[in-house]
PDB file of C-alpha atoms in Angstrom:
ATOM      1  CA  MET A   8       0.035  -0.019   0.087  1.00  0.00           C
ATOM      2  CA  LEU A   9       1.286   3.217  -1.046  1.00  0.00           C
ATOM      3  CA  PRO A  10       1.140   5.592   1.998  1.00  0.00           C
ATOM      4  CA  TRP A  11       0.045   8.938   0.219  1.00  0.00           C
ATOM      5  CA  ASP A  12      -2.933   7.154  -1.514  1.00  0.00           C
ATOM      6  CA  TRP A  13      -6.149   6.677   0.040  1.00  0.00           C
ATOM      7  CA  ASP A  14      -7.454   3.352  -1.311  1.00  0.00           C
ATOM      8  CA  ILE A  15      -6.092   0.560  -3.319  1.00  0.00           C
ATOM      9  CA  ASP A  16      -7.081  -0.242  -6.698  1.00  0.00           C
ATOM     10  CA  THR A  17      -7.584  -3.963  -7.871  1.00  0.00           C
ATOM     11  CA  GLN A  18      -8.860  -5.516 -11.041  1.00  0.00           C
ATOM     12  CA  VAL A  19     -10.710  -8.984 -11.541  1.00  0.00           C
ATOM     13  CA  SER A  20     -12.272 -10.739 -14.646  1.00  0.00           C
ATOM     14  CA  GLY A  21     -15.337  -9.672 -15.932  1.00  0.00           C
ATOM     15  CA  GLU A  22     -16.658 -13.070 -15.112  1.00  0.00           C
ATOM     16  CA  THR A  23     -15.513 -12.697 -11.362  1.00  0.00           C
ATOM     17  CA  LEU A  24     -17.163  -9.217 -11.366  1.00  0.00           C
ATOM     18  CA  SER A  25     -20.635 -10.900 -12.603  1.00  0.00           C
ATOM     19  CA  TYR A  26     -20.095 -13.563  -9.828  1.00  0.00           C
ATOM     20  CA  MET A  27     -19.692 -10.956  -7.307  1.00  0.00           C
ATOM     21  CA  ALA A  28     -22.599  -8.780  -8.434  1.00  0.00           C
ATOM     22  CA  GLN A  29     -25.059 -11.949  -8.601  1.00  0.00           C
ATOM     23  CA  ASN A  30     -24.265 -13.626  -5.324  1.00  0.00           C
ATOM     24  CA  LEU A  31     -21.901 -11.239  -3.084  1.00  0.00           C
ATOM     25  CA  ASN A  32     -23.323  -7.689  -3.703  1.00  0.00           C
ATOM     26  CA  SER A  33     -24.174  -6.035  -0.340  1.00  0.00           C
ATOM     27  CA  THR A  34     -22.958  -8.564   1.993  1.00  0.00           C
ATOM     28  CA  ILE A  35     -20.430  -8.229   4.866  1.00  0.00           C
ATOM     29  CA  HIS A  36     -17.380 -10.258   5.237  1.00  0.00           C
ATOM     30  CA  THR A  37     -15.706 -10.599   8.440  1.00  0.00           C
ATOM     31  CA  HIS A  38     -11.513 -10.622   8.306  1.00  0.00           C
ATOM     32  CA  ASN A  39      -9.754 -12.036  11.562  1.00  0.00           C
ATOM     33  CA  ALA A  40      -6.097 -11.729  11.861  1.00  0.00           C
ATOM     34  CA  VAL A  41      -4.147 -14.610  12.249  1.00  0.00           C
ATOM     35  CA  ASP A  42      -1.560 -13.530  14.764  1.00  0.00           C
ATOM     36  CA  ASP A  43      -2.917 -13.095  18.756  1.00  0.00           C
ATOM     37  CA  SER A  44      -3.947  -9.451  18.217  1.00  0.00           C
ATOM     38  CA  SER A  45      -7.639 -10.415  17.832  1.00  0.00           C
ATOM     39  CA  VAL A  46      -8.187  -8.012  15.085  1.00  0.00           C
ATOM     40  CA  SER A  47     -11.257  -8.331  13.454  1.00  0.00           C
ATOM     41  CA  ARG A  48     -12.784  -6.170  10.483  1.00  0.00           C
ATOM     42  CA  ASP A  49     -15.856  -6.068   8.688  1.00  0.00           C
ATOM     43  CA  TYR A  50     -15.840  -5.086   5.186  1.00  0.00           C
ATOM     44  CA  LEU A  51     -18.920  -4.466   2.794  1.00  0.00           C
ATOM     45  CA  LEU A  52     -18.894  -5.563  -0.693  1.00  0.00           C
ATOM     46  CA  ASP A  53     -20.558  -3.049  -2.882  1.00  0.00           C
ATOM     47  CA  VAL A  54     -20.925  -3.637  -6.420  1.00  0.00           C
ATOM     48  CA  ASN A  55     -22.066  -0.687  -8.834  1.00  0.00           C
ATOM     49  CA  PRO A  56     -25.541  -1.255 -10.526  1.00  0.00           C
ATOM     50  CA  TYR A  57     -23.899  -0.680 -13.601  1.00  0.00           C
ATOM     51  CA  ALA A  58     -20.744  -2.855 -13.318  1.00  0.00           C
ATOM     52  CA  TRP A  59     -22.174  -5.137 -16.001  1.00  0.00           C
ATOM     53  CA  GLU A  60     -21.663  -2.252 -18.507  1.00  0.00           C
ATOM     54  CA  ARG A  61     -17.954  -2.679 -19.814  1.00  0.00           C
ATOM     55  CA  THR A  62     -17.688   0.503 -21.788  1.00  0.00           C
ATOM     56  CA  ARG A  63     -16.630   3.814 -20.101  1.00  0.00           C
ATOM     57  CA  GLY A  64     -19.826   5.908 -21.034  1.00  0.00           C
ATOM     58  CA  ASP A  65     -19.427   9.082 -19.691  1.00  0.00           C
ATOM     59  CA  GLY A  66     -16.818   8.342 -17.040  1.00  0.00           C
ATOM     60  CA  MET A  67     -18.926   8.748 -13.910  1.00  0.00           C
ATOM     61  CA  ASN A  68     -19.045   4.839 -13.246  1.00  0.00           C
ATOM     62  CA  ILE A  69     -15.633   3.510 -13.949  1.00  0.00           C
ATOM     63  CA  ILE A  70     -15.460   1.939 -10.440  1.00  0.00           C
ATOM     64  CA  ASP A  71     -17.283  -1.645 -10.625  1.00  0.00           C
ATOM     65  CA  ALA A  72     -17.246  -2.450  -6.739  1.00  0.00           C
ATOM     66  CA  ARG A  73     -15.653  -1.770  -3.520  1.00  0.00           C
ATOM     67  CA  TRP A  74     -14.661  -3.286  -0.610  1.00  0.00           C
ATOM     68  CA  ILE A  75     -15.383  -0.916   2.077  1.00  0.00           C
ATOM     69  CA  ASP A  76     -14.017  -1.122   5.805  1.00  0.00           C
ATOM     70  CA  THR A  77     -17.424  -0.289   7.830  1.00  0.00           C
ATOM     71  CA  ARG A  78     -14.990   0.853  10.705  1.00  0.00           C
ATOM     72  CA  ASN A  79     -13.609   3.792   8.742  1.00  0.00           C
ATOM     73  CA  GLY A  80     -14.786   3.886   5.419  1.00  0.00           C
ATOM     74  CA  LEU A  81     -11.699   3.261   3.661  1.00  0.00           C
ATOM     75  CA  TYR A  82     -11.916   1.038   0.508  1.00  0.00           C
ATOM     76  CA  ILE A  83     -10.630  -0.908  -2.203  1.00  0.00           C
ATOM     77  CA  ASP A  84     -11.601  -0.214  -5.770  1.00  0.00           C
ATOM     78  CA  ILE A  85     -12.408  -2.907  -7.956  1.00  0.00           C
ATOM     79  CA  THR A  86     -12.688  -2.697 -11.673  1.00  0.00           C
ATOM     80  CA  GLY A  87     -13.636  -5.425 -14.183  1.00  0.00           C
ATOM     81  CA  LEU A  88     -11.333  -6.524 -17.074  1.00  0.00           C
ATOM     82  CA  SER A  89     -13.158  -7.885 -20.209  1.00  0.00           C
ATOM     83  CA  GLU A  90     -12.165  -8.583 -23.861  1.00  0.00           C
ATOM     84  CA  THR A  91     -14.643  -5.694 -25.056  1.00  0.00           C
ATOM     85  CA  GLU A  92     -14.073  -6.315 -28.830  1.00  0.00           C
ATOM     86  CA  PRO A  93     -12.972  -9.804 -28.891  1.00  0.00           C
ATOM     87  CA  ASP A  94     -13.939 -10.086 -32.687  1.00  0.00           C
ATOM     88  CA  LYS A  95     -11.701  -6.822 -33.616  1.00  0.00           C
ATOM     89  CA  GLU A  96      -9.023  -7.180 -30.782  1.00  0.00           C
ATOM     90  CA  PRO A  97      -8.990 -10.832 -29.520  1.00  0.00           C
ATOM     91  CA  GLY A  98      -6.779 -11.129 -26.284  1.00  0.00           C
ATOM     92  CA  ILE A  99      -6.727  -7.637 -25.487  1.00  0.00           C
ATOM     93  CA  TRP A 100      -8.341  -7.073 -22.256  1.00  0.00           C
ATOM     94  CA  SER A 101      -9.540  -3.799 -21.093  1.00  0.00           C
ATOM     95  CA  CYS A 102     -11.255  -1.634 -18.162  1.00  0.00           C
ATOM     96  CA  LYS A 103     -13.421   1.469 -17.934  1.00  0.00           C
ATOM     97  CA  ASN A 104     -10.281   3.632 -16.917  1.00  0.00           C
ATOM     98  CA  PHE A 105      -8.499   3.201 -20.297  1.00  0.00           C
ATOM     99  CA  HIS A 106      -6.111   0.277 -18.973  1.00  0.00           C
ATOM    100  CA  PHE A 107      -5.343  -2.048 -21.764  1.00  0.00           C
ATOM    101  CA  TYR A 108      -3.597  -5.709 -21.378  1.00  0.00           C
ATOM    102  CA  ARG A 109      -2.868  -8.635 -23.477  1.00  0.00           C
ATOM    103  CA  THR A 110      -3.932 -12.232 -22.513  1.00  0.00           C
ATOM    104  CA  ARG A 111      -0.351 -13.422 -22.387  1.00  0.00           C
ATOM    105  CA  ASP A 112       0.963 -10.377 -20.160  1.00  0.00           C
ATOM    106  CA  LEU A 113      -1.994 -11.149 -17.586  1.00  0.00           C
ATOM    107  CA  TYR A 114      -1.963 -15.293 -17.736  1.00  0.00           C
ATOM    108  CA  PRO A 115      -0.970 -17.631 -16.190  1.00  0.00           C
ATOM    109  CA  MET A 116      -0.862 -15.703 -13.116  1.00  0.00           C
ATOM    110  CA  ARG A 117       1.711 -15.709 -10.502  1.00  0.00           C
ATOM    111  CA  GLU A 118       1.409 -16.181  -6.790  1.00  0.00           C
ATOM    112  CA  SER A 119       2.546 -13.486  -4.603  1.00  0.00           C
ATOM    113  CA  VAL A 120       2.061 -11.886  -0.961  1.00  0.00           C
ATOM    114  CA  TYR A 121       0.551  -8.500  -0.392  1.00  0.00           C
ATOM    115  CA  GLU A 122       0.427  -6.999   3.106  1.00  0.00           C
ATOM    116  CA  GLY A 123       1.025 -10.361   4.501  1.00  0.00           C
ATOM    117  CA  VAL A 124      -1.906 -11.998   2.364  1.00  0.00           C
ATOM    118  CA  PRO A 125      -1.518 -14.226  -0.552  1.00  0.00           C
ATOM    119  CA  ALA A 126      -2.420 -12.575  -3.806  1.00  0.00           C
ATOM    120  CA  MET A 127      -2.452 -13.161  -7.505  1.00  0.00           C
ATOM    121  CA  ILE A 128      -0.556 -10.947  -9.620  1.00  0.00           C
ATOM    122  CA  PRO A 129      -0.012 -10.515 -13.535  1.00  0.00           C
ATOM    123  CA  TYR A 130       2.449 -12.964 -15.292  1.00  0.00           C
ATOM    124  CA  ALA A 131       4.053 -10.096 -16.898  1.00  0.00           C
ATOM    125  CA  TYR A 132       3.576  -7.545 -13.756  1.00  0.00           C
ATOM    126  CA  ASP A 133       7.166  -5.765 -14.516  1.00  0.00           C
ATOM    127  CA  LYS A 134       6.211  -5.262 -18.412  1.00  0.00           C
ATOM    128  CA  ILE A 135       2.866  -3.974 -17.405  1.00  0.00           C
ATOM    129  CA  LEU A 136       4.247  -1.735 -14.721  1.00  0.00           C
ATOM    130  CA  LEU A 137       6.656  -0.183 -17.010  1.00  0.00           C
ATOM    131  CA  GLU A 138       4.031   0.326 -19.928  1.00  0.00           C
ATOM    132  CA  GLU A 139       1.844   2.075 -17.394  1.00  0.00           C
ATOM    133  CA  TYR A 140       4.157   4.078 -15.314  1.00  0.00           C
ATOM    134  CA  HIS A 141       7.288   4.272 -16.954  1.00  0.00           C
ATOM    135  CA  GLU A 142      10.997   3.017 -15.901  1.00  0.00           C
ATOM    136  CA  LYS A 143      11.304   6.157 -13.988  1.00  0.00           C
ATOM    137  CA  ALA A 144       8.331   4.822 -11.374  1.00  0.00           C
ATOM    138  CA  LEU A 145      10.575   1.438 -10.865  1.00  0.00           C
ATOM    139  CA  VAL A 146      13.719   3.372  -9.739  1.00  0.00           C
ATOM    140  CA  LEU A 147      12.453   6.488  -8.023  1.00  0.00           C
ATOM    141  CA  THR A 148      13.275   6.223  -4.114  1.00  0.00           C
ATOM    142  CA  GLU A 149      11.274   9.350  -3.229  1.00  0.00           C
ATOM    143  CA  TYR A 150       7.936  10.292  -3.920  1.00  0.00           C
ATOM    144  CA  GLU A 151       5.296  12.431  -2.260  1.00  0.00           C
ATOM    145  CA  GLY A 152       7.223  13.313   0.789  1.00  0.00           C
ATOM    146  CA  HIS A 153       8.316   9.649   1.271  1.00  0.00           C
ATOM    147  CA  TYR A 154      11.630   7.777   0.762  1.00  0.00           C
ATOM    148  CA  TRP A 155      12.071   3.885  -0.132  1.00  0.00           C
ATOM    149  CA  ASN A 156      13.897   2.219   2.652  1.00  0.00           C
ATOM    150  CA  GLN A 157      15.540  -0.875   1.236  1.00  0.00           C
ATOM    151  CA  GLU A 158      15.911  -2.448   4.267  1.00  0.00           C
ATOM    152  CA  SER A 159      12.382  -2.503   5.517  1.00  0.00           C
ATOM    153  CA  ARG A 160      10.978  -2.472   2.235  1.00  0.00           C
ATOM    154  CA  LEU A 161       8.761   0.264   2.830  1.00  0.00           C
ATOM    155  CA  TRP A 162       7.815   3.519   1.893  1.00  0.00           C
ATOM    156  CA  VAL A 163       8.593   6.230   5.048  1.00  0.00           C
ATOM    157  CA  LYS A 164       7.566   9.511   5.736  1.00  0.00           C
ATOM    158  CA  LYS A 165      10.755  11.730   5.175  1.00  0.00           C
ATOM    159  CA  SER A 166       9.981  13.105   9.041  1.00  0.00           C
ATOM    160  CA  GLU A 167       9.604   9.654  10.491  1.00  0.00           C
ATOM    161  CA  PRO A 168      12.987   8.332  12.146  1.00  0.00           C
ATOM    162  CA  VAL A 169      14.014   4.887  10.737  1.00  0.00           C
ATOM    163  CA  ALA A 170      14.000   3.157  14.211  1.00  0.00           C
ATOM    164  CA  LYS A 171      10.311   3.989  14.558  1.00  0.00           C
ATOM    165  CA  GLN A 172       9.393   2.598  10.769  1.00  0.00           C
ATOM    166  CA  MET A 173      11.654  -0.471  11.552  1.00  0.00           C
ATOM    167  CA  ALA A 174       9.773  -1.185  14.897  1.00  0.00           C
ATOM    168  CA  ARG A 175       6.718  -1.717  13.083  1.00  0.00           C
ATOM    169  CA  PRO A 176       5.421  -5.228  13.454  1.00  0.00           C
ATOM    170  CA  PRO A 177       4.771  -7.224  10.274  1.00  0.00           C
ATOM    171  CA  LYS A 178       1.093  -7.579   9.087  1.00  0.00           C
ATOM    172  CA  ASN A 179      -0.257 -10.961   9.288  1.00  0.00           C
ATOM    173  CA  TYR A 180      -3.959 -11.901   8.130  1.00  0.00           C
ATOM    174  CA  ALA A 181      -6.089 -14.354   7.846  1.00  0.00           C
ATOM    175  CA  ARG A 182      -7.097 -15.740   4.518  1.00  0.00           C
TER     176      ARG A 182
END
């Protein structure tokens, strides 16, 4: 998670988005930490009624769904990826926010870990990041009042002492 950003942006296939809309919309899911902290959080899955529409339209409904933390209102944006023109552009996936990907760059997906939780990432994640943000984004070590601490592998606020950010406990979450 980037400390200067208010939310997390994720993408799912149009098929997964459709399943979420039909079967999981407006449901609350409880997430319990796996460590001894007894931390428990409730999240509301809110699917946009226009999620089935795979084109951008007027740009007012580009977020297809959100996981919303019911405690503080923070959220994870979810956008669907679909082959919107399979006859004209087979193997090109896109979302409503003008992000385009090739099937071979997405699949097979790779297993990874995000904030202590297992996650799937695109096969050619490095290529996708370079196309989206250019090489500069992969080598910058200072951004938005933060610096990248190679030892802790965290973005740290410039005014925050190294000892404080190194003392942060690792985040362990239940699946």
